[in-house]
Coordinates of C-alpha atoms and ligand atoms in Angstrom, one line a residue:
M1 CA 0.0 0.0 0.0
K2 CA 2.8 2.3 1.1
K3 CA 4.8 1.3 -2.0
Q4 CA 1.8 2.0 -4.2
L5 CA 1.4 5.4 -2.6
Q6 CA 5.0 6.1 -3.2
N7 CA 4.7 5.1 -6.8
I8 CA 1.7 7.4 -7.3
M9 CA 3.6 10.3 -5.7
T10 CA 6.7 9.8 -7.8
T11 CA 4.6 9.7 -11.0
E12 CA 2.8 12.9 -9.9
M13 CA 6.1 14.6 -9.1
E14 CA 7.6 13.5 -12.3
K15 CA 4.5 14.8 -14.1
E16 CA 4.8 18.1 -12.3
I17 CA 8.5 18.4 -13.1
T18 CA 7.8 17.5 -16.8
T19 CA 5.1 20.1 -16.9
S20 CA 7.2 22.8 -15.3
E21 CA 10.1 21.8 -17.6
Q22 CA 7.7 22.2 -20.6
R23 CA 6.5 25.5 -19.4
Y24 CA 10.1 26.7 -19.1
R25 CA 10.9 25.3 -22.5
S26 CA 8.0 26.9 -24.3
I27 CA 9.0 30.3 -22.8
V28 CA 12.6 29.7 -24.0
D29 CA 12.0 27.9 -27.3
H30 CA 9.3 30.2 -28.6
N31 CA 10.8 33.4 -27.3
L32 CA 11.5 35.9 -30.1
D33 CA 14.5 37.2 -28.2
G34 CA 17.7 35.2 -28.3
I35 CA 18.3 33.5 -25.0
F36 CA 21.8 32.2 -24.2
L37 CA 22.4 30.2 -21.0
I38 CA 26.0 30.6 -20.1
D39 CA 28.1 29.3 -17.2
L40 CA 30.1 31.7 -15.0
S41 CA 33.1 31.6 -17.3
G42 CA 30.9 32.6 -20.3
K43 CA 30.7 29.2 -21.9
I44 CA 27.4 28.7 -23.8
M45 CA 25.4 25.8 -22.3
E46 CA 22.2 26.3 -24.1
V47 CA 20.7 28.5 -26.9
N48 CA 17.2 28.9 -28.0
P49 CA 16.3 29.0 -31.8
A50 CA 16.0 32.8 -31.9
G51 CA 19.5 32.9 -30.4
Y52 CA 21.2 30.8 -33.0
K53 CA 19.3 32.5 -35.8
L54 CA 20.4 35.8 -34.4
I55 CA 24.1 35.0 -34.6
G56 CA 23.7 33.0 -37.8
H57 CA 25.3 29.7 -36.4
T58 CA 23.7 26.3 -35.8
K59 CA 22.9 25.2 -32.3
N60 CA 25.8 22.8 -32.3
Q61 CA 28.2 25.4 -33.5
L62 CA 27.3 27.6 -30.6
E63 CA 27.1 25.3 -27.6
N64 CA 30.3 24.9 -25.6
R65 CA 31.8 28.1 -27.2
S66 CA 32.4 31.2 -25.2
I67 CA 29.8 33.9 -25.7
F68 CA 32.7 36.4 -25.7
D69 CA 33.7 35.0 -29.1
F70 CA 30.7 36.7 -30.5
V71 CA 31.0 40.0 -28.8
A72 CA 32.4 43.0 -30.9
E73 CA 35.8 44.0 -29.6
K74 CA 34.7 47.5 -29.0
D75 CA 31.9 46.4 -26.6
F76 CA 33.9 43.6 -25.0
N77 CA 34.7 45.4 -21.7
V78 CA 31.2 46.7 -21.0
F79 CA 29.7 43.3 -21.8
K80 CA 32.2 41.7 -19.4
A81 CA 31.4 44.2 -16.7
L82 CA 27.7 43.5 -17.2
L83 CA 28.2 39.7 -16.7
E84 CA 30.3 40.3 -13.6
K85 CA 27.6 42.4 -12.0
T86 CA 25.0 39.8 -12.9
Q87 CA 27.1 37.2 -11.1
E88 CA 26.6 39.2 -7.9
G89 CA 22.9 38.3 -8.2
Y90 CA 21.4 41.3 -10.1
A91 CA 19.1 41.0 -13.1
L92 CA 20.2 43.8 -15.4
E93 CA 18.9 45.6 -18.5
S94 CA 19.4 48.3 -21.0
L95 CA 22.8 47.8 -22.5
D96 CA 23.1 47.9 -26.3
C97 CA 26.0 45.8 -27.5
R98 CA 27.2 44.7 -30.9
F99 CA 27.6 41.0 -31.8
I100 CA 29.4 39.5 -34.7
H101 CA 27.2 37.6 -37.1
K102 CA 28.5 34.4 -38.8
K103 CA 28.6 36.4 -42.1
G104 CA 30.9 38.9 -40.6
H105 CA 28.6 41.9 -40.1
Y106 CA 27.7 43.4 -36.8
L107 CA 24.3 43.4 -35.3
T108 CA 23.1 45.6 -32.4
G109 CA 21.4 43.7 -29.5
H110 CA 19.6 45.1 -26.6
I111 CA 20.6 42.9 -23.6
K112 CA 19.0 41.7 -20.4
T113 CA 20.8 39.4 -18.0
V114 CA 19.3 37.2 -15.4
P115 CA 21.3 35.2 -12.9
M116 CA 20.4 31.4 -12.9
V117 CA 19.9 30.5 -9.2
I118 CA 19.7 26.9 -8.1
H119 CA 19.5 26.0 -4.5
S120 CA 20.4 29.6 -3.6
E121 CA 23.5 29.4 -5.7
I122 CA 24.2 31.3 -8.9
M123 CA 25.1 28.6 -11.4
G124 CA 24.9 30.5 -14.6
I125 CA 23.5 33.5 -16.4
Y126 CA 20.7 34.0 -18.9
V127 CA 21.7 36.5 -21.5
I128 CA 18.6 37.7 -23.4
I129 CA 19.4 39.5 -26.6
R130 CA 16.8 41.5 -28.7
D131 CA 17.9 42.4 -32.2
I132 CA 17.6 46.1 -32.6
S133 CA 19.9 46.5 -35.6
E134 CA 17.1 48.0 -37.7
Q135 CA 16.2 50.6 -35.1
A136 CA 19.9 51.4 -34.6
K137 CA 20.4 51.8 -38.3
N138 CA 17.3 54.1 -38.4
A139 CA 18.6 56.1 -35.5
E140 CA 21.9 56.4 -37.2
T141 CA 20.2 57.6 -40.4
I142 CA 18.1 60.1 -38.5
K143 CA 21.2 61.4 -36.8
Y144 CA 23.0 61.6 -40.2
M145 CA 20.1 63.5 -41.7
A146 CA 19.8 65.9 -38.8
F147 CA 23.4 66.9 -39.2
H148 CA 23.9 66.8 -42.9
D149 CA 22.6 68.7 -45.8
Q150 CA 20.6 66.5 -48.1
L151 CA 21.6 68.1 -51.4
T152 CA 25.3 68.2 -51.0
G153 CA 26.0 65.7 -48.2
L154 CA 28.0 68.4 -46.4
L155 CA 27.4 69.1 -42.7
N156 CA 24.5 71.4 -42.1
R157 CA 23.9 74.5 -40.0
R158 CA 22.9 72.4 -37.0
A159 CA 26.2 70.6 -37.1
L160 CA 27.9 73.9 -37.4
L161 CA 26.3 75.4 -34.3
D162 CA 27.2 72.2 -32.4
D163 CA 30.8 72.2 -33.6
L164 CA 31.1 76.0 -32.9
D165 CA 29.8 75.4 -29.4
T166 CA 32.4 72.7 -28.8
A167 CA 35.2 74.7 -30.4
I168 CA 34.4 77.8 -28.3
K169 CA 34.5 75.8 -25.1
K170 CA 37.8 74.1 -26.1
Y171 CA 39.6 77.3 -27.3
R172 CA 38.3 79.6 -24.5
N173 CA 41.4 79.2 -22.4
G174 CA 43.9 78.2 -25.0
S175 CA 46.4 80.3 -26.9
K176 CA 45.4 79.0 -30.3
E177 CA 42.7 80.6 -32.5
F178 CA 40.1 79.3 -34.9
A179 CA 38.7 80.9 -38.0
L180 CA 35.2 81.0 -39.5
F181 CA 34.9 81.5 -43.2
S182 CA 31.6 82.7 -44.5
I183 CA 31.4 81.9 -48.2
D184 CA 28.8 83.1 -50.8
L185 CA 28.8 82.3 -54.5
D186 CA 28.9 85.4 -56.7
R187 CA 26.2 85.5 -59.3
F188 CA 24.6 82.3 -58.1
K189 CA 21.1 83.8 -58.0
Y190 CA 21.6 85.0 -61.6
L191 CA 22.8 81.5 -62.7
N192 CA 20.0 79.8 -60.8
D193 CA 17.4 82.1 -62.4
T194 CA 18.7 81.8 -65.9
L195 CA 19.7 78.2 -66.0
G196 CA 16.9 76.8 -63.8
H197 CA 16.9 75.3 -60.3
L198 CA 18.0 71.8 -61.4
Y199 CA 21.2 73.3 -62.8
G200 CA 21.5 75.5 -59.7
D201 CA 21.5 72.3 -57.6
E202 CA 24.2 70.8 -59.8
I203 CA 26.4 73.9 -59.3
L204 CA 25.9 73.6 -55.5
K205 CA 26.9 70.0 -55.6
K206 CA 30.0 70.6 -57.6
V207 CA 31.0 73.5 -55.4
A208 CA 30.4 71.3 -52.3
E209 CA 32.7 68.6 -53.9
R210 CA 35.5 71.1 -54.4
L211 CA 35.1 72.5 -50.9
S212 CA 35.1 69.0 -49.4
G213 CA 38.6 68.6 -50.9
L214 CA 39.8 71.1 -48.2
Q215 CA 38.4 69.0 -45.3
K216 CA 41.0 67.7 -42.9
N217 CA 41.2 67.0 -39.2
N218 CA 41.2 70.7 -38.4
C219 CA 38.9 71.8 -41.2
R220 CA 35.2 71.2 -41.7
V221 CA 32.9 72.4 -44.4
Y222 CA 29.2 73.2 -43.9
R223 CA 26.4 74.3 -46.0
Q224 CA 24.4 77.1 -44.3
G225 CA 21.7 77.1 -46.9
G226 CA 21.2 78.4 -50.4
D227 CA 24.6 79.3 -51.9
E228 CA 26.1 80.0 -48.5
F229 CA 28.8 77.8 -47.1
I230 CA 30.9 78.0 -43.9
I231 CA 34.3 76.6 -43.1
L232 CA 35.7 76.1 -39.7
L233 CA 39.5 76.1 -39.5
L234 CA 40.8 75.0 -36.1
D235 CA 44.2 75.6 -34.6
T236 CA 45.2 78.4 -36.9
T237 CA 47.0 81.7 -36.9
R238 CA 46.2 84.8 -39.0
Q239 CA 48.9 84.0 -41.5
E240 CA 47.7 80.4 -41.8
T241 CA 44.1 81.6 -42.2
D242 CA 45.2 84.0 -44.9
R243 CA 47.0 81.2 -46.8
F244 CA 44.0 79.0 -46.4
A245 CA 41.7 81.8 -47.9
Q246 CA 44.0 81.9 -50.9
K247 CA 43.8 78.2 -51.3
L248 CA 40.1 78.4 -51.0
L249 CA 39.9 81.0 -53.9
M250 CA 42.2 78.8 -56.0
K251 CA 39.5 76.0 -55.7
F252 CA 37.4 78.2 -58.0
K253 CA 40.1 78.9 -60.5
D254 CA 39.0 76.2 -62.9
S255 CA 35.7 76.5 -64.6
F256 CA 32.7 74.3 -63.8
Y257 CA 31.1 72.2 -66.6
L258 CA 27.4 72.0 -66.7
N259 CA 25.6 70.3 -69.6
S260 CA 28.9 70.6 -71.6
Q261 CA 28.9 74.4 -71.1
E262 CA 31.7 76.1 -69.2
Y263 CA 30.9 78.5 -66.3
Y264 CA 33.2 80.4 -64.0
I265 CA 31.9 80.8 -60.5
S266 CA 33.7 82.8 -57.9
P267 CA 33.2 83.0 -54.1
S268 CA 33.1 86.0 -51.9
I269 CA 34.6 85.2 -48.5
G270 CA 34.4 86.9 -45.1
I271 CA 36.5 85.7 -42.2
S272 CA 36.1 86.1 -38.4
I273 CA 38.6 84.8 -35.9
F274 CA 37.9 83.5 -32.4
P275 CA 38.3 85.1 -29.9
N276 CA 39.2 88.4 -31.5
D277 CA 36.1 88.9 -33.6
G278 CA 33.5 87.3 -31.3
N279 CA 33.1 85.2 -28.2
D280 CA 30.0 83.4 -29.3
A281 CA 28.7 81.6 -32.3
E282 CA 26.2 84.2 -33.3
T283 CA 28.7 87.1 -33.2
L284 CA 31.4 85.1 -35.1
I285 CA 28.9 84.3 -37.9
K286 CA 27.5 87.8 -38.0
N287 CA 31.0 89.4 -38.2
A288 CA 32.2 87.0 -40.9
D289 CA 29.0 87.9 -42.8
E290 CA 29.8 91.6 -42.3
A291 CA 33.2 91.1 -43.8
L292 CA 31.6 89.1 -46.7
Y293 CA 29.3 92.1 -47.4
R294 CA 32.3 94.3 -47.7
V295 CA 33.8 91.9 -50.3
K296 CA 30.6 91.9 -52.3
E297 CA 30.4 95.7 -52.1
K298 CA 34.0 96.0 -53.4
G299 CA 33.4 93.8 -56.4
K300 CA 33.4 90.2 -55.1
A301 CA 35.6 87.2 -55.9
H302 CA 37.9 87.9 -53.0
Y303 CA 38.3 87.5 -49.2
Q304 CA 38.4 89.9 -46.3
F305 CA 39.0 89.6 -42.6
Y306 CA 36.5 91.2 -40.2
R307 CA 37.4 94.5 -38.7
S308 CA 35.5 96.0 -35.8
D309 CA 34.9 99.3 -37.6
M310 CA 32.9 97.4 -40.2
N311 CA 30.0 96.9 -37.9
S312 CA 27.0 98.4 -39.6
K313 CA 24.0 99.7 -37.8
I314 CA 22.0 97.0 -39.3
T315 CA 21.5 94.0 -37.1
N316 CA 18.3 92.6 -38.5
V317 CA 18.9 92.0 -42.1
L318 CA 15.5 90.3 -42.6
Q319 CA 13.7 93.3 -41.2
L320 CA 15.8 95.6 -43.4
E321 CA 14.9 93.6 -46.5
T322 CA 11.1 93.8 -45.8
H323 CA 11.3 97.6 -45.5
L324 CA 13.6 97.9 -48.5
R325 CA 11.0 96.1 -50.6
K326 CA 8.5 98.9 -49.8
A327 CA 11.0 101.8 -50.0
I328 CA 10.3 102.7 -53.6
E329 CA 6.6 102.7 -53.4
R330 CA 6.6 104.6 -50.2
N331 CA 8.9 107.3 -51.7
E332 CA 11.6 106.8 -49.1
L333 CA 14.4 106.8 -51.6
Q334 CA 16.0 110.0 -52.7
L335 CA 18.9 111.0 -54.9
L336 CA 21.4 113.5 -53.7
Y337 CA 23.8 115.1 -56.2
Q338 CA 27.4 115.9 -55.6
P339 CA 28.8 118.5 -58.0
Q340 CA 32.0 117.8 -59.9
V341 CA 34.0 121.0 -60.2
D342 CA 36.2 122.0 -63.1
L343 CA 39.5 122.7 -61.3
I344 CA 40.6 125.4 -63.8
T345 CA 37.3 127.3 -64.4
G346 CA 35.4 126.5 -61.3
E347 CA 32.5 125.5 -63.5
I348 CA 30.0 122.8 -62.6
S349 CA 28.4 120.9 -65.4
S350 CA 28.3 117.4 -64.0
F351 CA 27.1 115.7 -60.8
E352 CA 27.3 112.3 -59.2
A353 CA 23.9 110.9 -58.0
L354 CA 24.2 109.3 -54.6
I355 CA 21.2 107.4 -53.2
R356 CA 19.8 108.0 -49.8
W357 CA 17.2 105.9 -47.9
N358 CA 15.2 107.5 -45.2
S359 CA 13.1 104.7 -43.9
S360 CA 10.0 105.7 -41.9
E361 CA 10.6 102.8 -39.6
L362 CA 14.4 102.4 -39.4
G363 CA 15.6 106.0 -39.9
F364 CA 18.4 107.0 -42.2
I365 CA 20.4 104.0 -43.7
S366 CA 23.5 104.6 -45.7
P367 CA 24.0 103.1 -49.1
G368 CA 27.0 101.2 -47.8
D369 CA 24.6 99.3 -45.7
F370 CA 21.7 98.6 -47.9
I371 CA 23.2 98.4 -51.4
P372 CA 25.0 95.0 -50.6
L373 CA 21.7 93.7 -49.3
A374 CA 19.8 95.0 -52.3
E375 CA 22.3 93.1 -54.5
D376 CA 21.9 89.9 -52.6
T377 CA 18.1 90.0 -52.7
G378 CA 17.8 91.1 -56.3
L379 CA 16.2 94.4 -55.1
I380 CA 19.1 96.3 -56.7
I381 CA 17.3 95.9 -60.1
P382 CA 14.1 97.9 -59.3
I383 CA 16.2 100.3 -57.2
G384 CA 18.8 100.8 -59.9
N385 CA 16.1 101.3 -62.5
W386 CA 14.5 103.9 -60.3
V387 CA 17.9 105.7 -59.9
V388 CA 18.4 105.7 -63.7
E389 CA 15.0 107.1 -64.3
T390 CA 15.2 109.7 -61.6
A391 CA 18.6 110.9 -62.8
C392 CA 17.4 111.1 -66.4
R393 CA 14.4 113.2 -65.4
Q394 CA 16.8 115.5 -63.5
I395 CA 19.1 115.8 -66.5
K396 CA 16.2 116.9 -68.6
R397 CA 15.1 119.5 -66.0
W398 CA 18.5 120.9 -65.3
S399 CA 19.7 121.1 -68.9
E400 CA 16.6 123.1 -69.7
L401 CA 17.0 125.2 -66.6
C402 CA 20.6 126.4 -67.3
D403 CA 20.4 126.0 -71.1
K404 CA 23.4 123.8 -71.5
P405 CA 23.9 120.0 -71.2
I406 CA 24.3 118.8 -67.7
R407 CA 25.7 115.3 -67.1
I408 CA 24.7 113.1 -64.2
A409 CA 26.7 110.0 -63.1
V410 CA 24.8 107.0 -61.6
N411 CA 26.5 104.2 -59.7
I412 CA 25.9 100.8 -61.1
S413 CA 26.7 97.9 -58.8
T414 CA 28.1 94.7 -60.0
K415 CA 24.9 92.7 -60.1
Q416 CA 23.0 95.5 -61.7
F417 CA 25.7 95.6 -64.4
Q418 CA 25.2 92.0 -65.1
Q419 CA 21.4 92.4 -65.4
P420 CA 20.5 91.3 -68.9
N421 CA 18.3 94.3 -69.5
L422 CA 20.5 97.1 -68.3
V423 CA 21.0 98.6 -71.7
G424 CA 17.3 98.5 -72.4
V425 CA 16.5 100.2 -69.1
I426 CA 18.8 103.1 -69.7
K427 CA 17.7 103.5 -73.3
R428 CA 14.1 103.7 -72.2
S429 CA 14.8 106.6 -69.8
I430 CA 16.9 108.4 -72.4
D431 CA 14.1 108.1 -74.9
Q432 CA 11.4 109.0 -72.4
F433 CA 13.1 112.2 -71.3
E434 CA 14.6 113.0 -74.7
I435 CA 18.1 113.7 -73.3
P436 CA 21.4 113.4 -75.1
P437 CA 22.7 109.9 -74.3
S438 CA 26.2 111.2 -73.3
S439 CA 24.6 113.2 -70.5
I440 CA 24.0 110.0 -68.5
E441 CA 27.1 108.5 -67.1
I442 CA 27.4 105.1 -65.5
E443 CA 30.0 104.5 -62.9
I444 CA 31.1 100.9 -62.6
T445 CA 33.9 99.5 -60.3
E446 CA 36.8 97.4 -61.5
G447 CA 35.3 94.5 -59.6
A448 CA 32.3 94.5 -61.9
M449 CA 34.6 93.8 -64.9
H450 CA 36.1 90.6 -63.8
D451 CA 34.4 88.6 -66.5
K452 CA 36.2 90.3 -69.4
E453 CA 34.2 88.9 -72.3
E454 CA 30.9 89.8 -70.7
T455 CA 32.1 93.2 -69.7
I456 CA 33.3 94.1 -73.2
A457 CA 29.9 93.0 -74.7
I458 CA 27.9 95.1 -72.2
L459 CA 30.1 98.1 -72.4
N460 CA 30.1 98.1 -76.1
R461 CA 26.4 98.1 -76.3
L462 CA 26.2 101.0 -73.8
K463 CA 28.8 102.8 -75.8
E464 CA 26.8 102.3 -79.0
L465 CA 23.9 104.1 -77.3
G466 CA 26.3 107.0 -76.7
I467 CA 26.4 106.7 -72.9
T468 CA 29.4 108.1 -70.9
I469 CA 31.2 105.3 -69.0
S470 CA 33.4 105.8 -66.0
V471 CA 35.4 103.6 -63.7
D472 CA 34.7 104.4 -60.1
D473 CA 37.2 104.0 -57.2
F474 CA 39.9 103.5 -59.7
G475 CA 43.0 101.9 -58.3
T476 CA 41.4 99.9 -55.5
G477 CA 40.3 96.8 -57.5
Y478 CA 42.1 94.5 -59.8
S479 CA 43.5 97.3 -61.8
S480 CA 44.6 95.9 -65.1
L481 CA 46.0 98.2 -67.6
N482 CA 44.8 95.8 -70.2
Y483 CA 41.1 96.5 -69.7
L484 CA 41.7 100.3 -70.0
K485 CA 43.0 99.6 -73.5
Q486 CA 40.2 97.2 -74.5
L487 CA 37.1 98.8 -72.9
P488 CA 35.4 102.0 -74.1
I489 CA 36.0 104.0 -71.0
D490 CA 35.5 107.8 -70.9
V491 CA 36.2 108.7 -67.3
L492 CA 38.6 107.5 -64.5
K493 CA 37.6 108.4 -61.0
I494 CA 40.5 108.4 -58.6
D495 CA 39.5 106.8 -55.4
Q496 CA 39.3 109.0 -52.3
S497 CA 41.7 106.8 -50.4
F498 CA 44.5 108.2 -52.6
V499 CA 43.3 111.7 -52.3
R500 CA 43.0 111.6 -48.5
D501 CA 46.7 111.4 -47.8
V502 CA 48.0 113.0 -51.0
L503 CA 49.7 115.8 -49.1
V504 CA 51.5 113.6 -46.5
N505 CA 52.1 110.4 -48.4
E506 CA 54.5 110.5 -51.3
K507 CA 53.3 107.2 -52.7
D508 CA 49.7 108.4 -52.9
A509 CA 50.9 111.5 -54.6
A510 CA 52.9 109.5 -57.1
I511 CA 49.9 107.2 -57.7
I512 CA 47.6 110.1 -58.3
T513 CA 50.0 111.8 -60.7
T514 CA 50.4 108.5 -62.6
I515 CA 46.7 107.9 -62.9
I516 CA 46.1 111.4 -64.2
H517 CA 48.9 111.0 -66.7
L518 CA 47.6 107.5 -67.7
G519 CA 44.0 108.7 -68.1
K520 CA 45.0 111.7 -70.1
S521 CA 47.2 109.8 -72.5
L522 CA 44.4 107.4 -73.2
G523 CA 42.1 110.3 -73.9
M524 CA 40.0 109.9 -70.8
E525 CA 38.6 112.5 -68.4
V526 CA 40.0 112.2 -64.9
I527 CA 38.0 113.1 -61.8
A528 CA 39.4 113.0 -58.2
E529 CA 37.0 112.0 -55.5
G530 CA 36.9 112.9 -51.8
V531 CA 38.6 116.3 -51.9
E532 CA 38.2 117.8 -48.5
E533 CA 40.9 120.6 -48.4
K534 CA 42.0 123.4 -50.6
K535 CA 45.6 122.1 -50.6
Q536 CA 44.4 118.8 -52.1
A537 CA 42.5 120.7 -54.8
D538 CA 45.7 122.7 -55.5
F539 CA 47.8 119.6 -55.8
L540 CA 45.3 118.1 -58.2
L541 CA 45.2 121.2 -60.4
K542 CA 49.0 121.2 -60.5
A543 CA 49.0 117.6 -61.5
N544 CA 46.8 118.4 -64.4
C545 CA 43.6 116.8 -63.1
E546 CA 40.6 118.5 -64.7
K547 CA 37.8 117.8 -62.3
A548 CA 37.2 117.0 -58.6
Q549 CA 34.4 116.4 -56.2
G550 CA 34.4 116.3 -52.4
F551 CA 33.3 118.0 -49.3
Y552 CA 35.7 120.9 -49.9
F553 CA 33.4 122.0 -52.8
S554 CA 30.1 120.6 -51.7
K555 CA 28.5 117.7 -49.9
P556 CA 26.0 115.7 -51.8
L557 CA 22.9 118.0 -52.0
S558 CA 19.2 117.5 -52.7
A559 CA 18.0 118.5 -56.2
E560 CA 16.4 121.7 -54.8
E561 CA 19.6 122.8 -53.1
V562 CA 21.6 122.1 -56.3
E563 CA 19.2 124.3 -58.2
K564 CA 19.3 127.1 -55.6
R565 CA 23.1 127.1 -55.3
F566 CA 24.4 126.2 -58.8
L567 CA 21.8 126.1 -61.5
T568 CA 20.0 129.4 -62.2
K569 CA 19.7 130.1 -65.9
G570 CA 23.1 130.7 -67.4
K571 CA 24.9 130.1 -64.1
S572 CA 26.6 126.8 -63.5
S573 CA 29.7 127.6 -61.5
G574 CA 30.6 127.1 -57.8
S575 CA 29.5 129.9 -55.5
Ligands
C2E601 P1 31.1 106.1 -54.4 O1 30.4 106.0 -55.7 O2 32.6 106.0 -54.4 O3 30.6 107.5 -53.8 C1 31.4 108.4 -53.1 C2 31.2 108.4 -51.7 O4 32.0 109.3 -51.0 C3 29.7 108.9 -51.3 O5 29.3 108.2 -50.2 C4 30.0 110.3 -51.0 O6 29.0 110.9 -50.2 C5 31.3 110.3 -50.3 N1 32.0 111.5 -50.4 C6 31.9 112.5 -51.3 N2 32.8 113.5 -51.0 C7 33.5 113.1 -50.0 C8 34.6 113.7 -49.2 O7 35.1 114.8 -49.5 N3 35.1 113.0 -48.1 C9 34.6 111.8 -47.8 N4 35.1 111.2 -46.7 N5 33.5 111.2 -48.5 C10 33.0 111.9 -49.5 P2 27.9 107.6 -50.1 O8 26.9 108.5 -50.7 O9 27.7 107.1 -48.7 O10 28.0 106.3 -51.0 C11 28.8 105.2 -50.7 C12 28.8 104.3 -51.9 O11 27.5 103.7 -52.1 C13 29.2 104.9 -53.2 O12 30.5 105.1 -53.3 C14 28.6 103.9 -54.2 O13 29.5 102.9 -54.4 C15 27.4 103.4 -53.4 N6 26.2 104.1 -54.0 C16 25.7 105.3 -53.7 N7 24.6 105.6 -54.4 C17 24.3 104.5 -55.2 C18 23.3 104.1 -56.1 O14 22.4 104.9 -56.5 N8 23.4 102.9 -56.7 C19 24.4 102.0 -56.4 N9 24.4 100.8 -57.0 N10 25.4 102.3 -55.5 C20 25.3 103.5 -54.9
MG602 MG1 30.5 106.6 -57.4
MG603 MG1 34.0 106.3 -55.6

């Protein structure tokens, strides 16, 4: 009876054990996570089907091998530390670790470890691995996209701000500097508009490729947006930065090919240096942009370091742009006229028109501040057209008023000069006001002429109309004597920087004398700008310069003031 009872109990217990074993097995065998039972040395004692599929080996190939054979070297130590902690009796989670698949690639697993306790003793460890490779790849892609520009593959603005932040912290207490280059492609908007956006994108990609060639450990290239790029150059000095800027310009020496056409694209570059030109990211970018504006203003295709005296009043460029768009219709633009005085006779028969913007919201803004912006936004075209029309109307009125031809010079900025319809715009105003074409003069800077073929074509068409053509700020750009010979130029305007020190600086005096001589022998009229003192005027007269303008004779004046002071009938000489 007792024996029978014993037998029944044994069968019941065995059944219970088998049931419990099966329960355990089904959790393990059907689990979607890989489960590895290892001993305390790391030897694999058992693996479930998800486990061997995960690693790509068969069950037999895995058992009795060390789990460490399958852990990526990089994660070896953290994985080992995790197992050691589990041996102390803790169930642990949340470690991502890479494993080596049989085919050689890595997979990312999210790991949980559970100690296997038998009779209160830790006999082994369950390592439960969930394959999260897909998520990890997605996260990696998302991270890549967040920090890279989609079109060019370069780092983007967000990466720039992060890197600037790190660099500023790192360089704050050091003796080394780093430089920020703000780069803008000259004429990109024009190319984009004329060739179409697809080609525009191609240009950006090609430029990005060339800039990428400069990337090194201490140099990273970013795309800010549009045609604006930024380069960070770490561990540098001013001389090294200067050399780098030249190297950067050289990257654009060769033409770009697009649809088997050849295009030359140049960059304008502004440079700020930490900590000299700003202690924070925003200031460094702003100041590099400020320097960039100056390059654009002076005729592009070059680089310039920031100087603190460059800081314009304008801090909010966007706000400025919005107001500038409305400036014409609101009648906020005005032309002032600075007389050009005949140094021998004192007569005045020509003026330079200088634009003024008196914004009802922002107050007075000087052309040095808004012309570069107008160029960048394309607003220079309507503004420039307005200047031409206003000047032509004035020529008509003044020529009638004093019964002799009066000439007015208008400044034409680089982008305006490259506008396809410039000749048409000027011709329309000449016809409308019925003025002699030679009474309108256009002032262009040497910088506007860097594309020689294009310049020759435009200037010849203007010359055919009979317009007077002058070179403004002569001597400050890429003075090439060759263009003076080839282009139909009537007037050379000696830049005021030479006139300023003419009495104290022998070199300036020599340059002025040479320019006057050069201009005269080529049959051109020579006008000196920025004359502020009588002695400067005397020097110029002695050097045979025929005309001058400057505060000594008169500041730029409104049309009414000009009429009152200089233009009563029959009178056109300085008072
Ligand atoms: P710019 O064509 O070289 O004009 C000469 C600048 O020197 C003017 O500055 C004028 O007011 C200033 N000036 C004249 N006499 C003297 C003098 O004796 N001493 C000194 N220190 N300065 C003198 P402003 O009017 O501020 O114009 C600055 C620049 O803005 C101009 O340089 C020109 O490049 C540009 N600009 C002016 N009006 C227009 C315009 O209608 N269209 C375009 N595209 N640019 C313009
Ligand atoms: Mg001028
Ligand atoms: Mg000038």
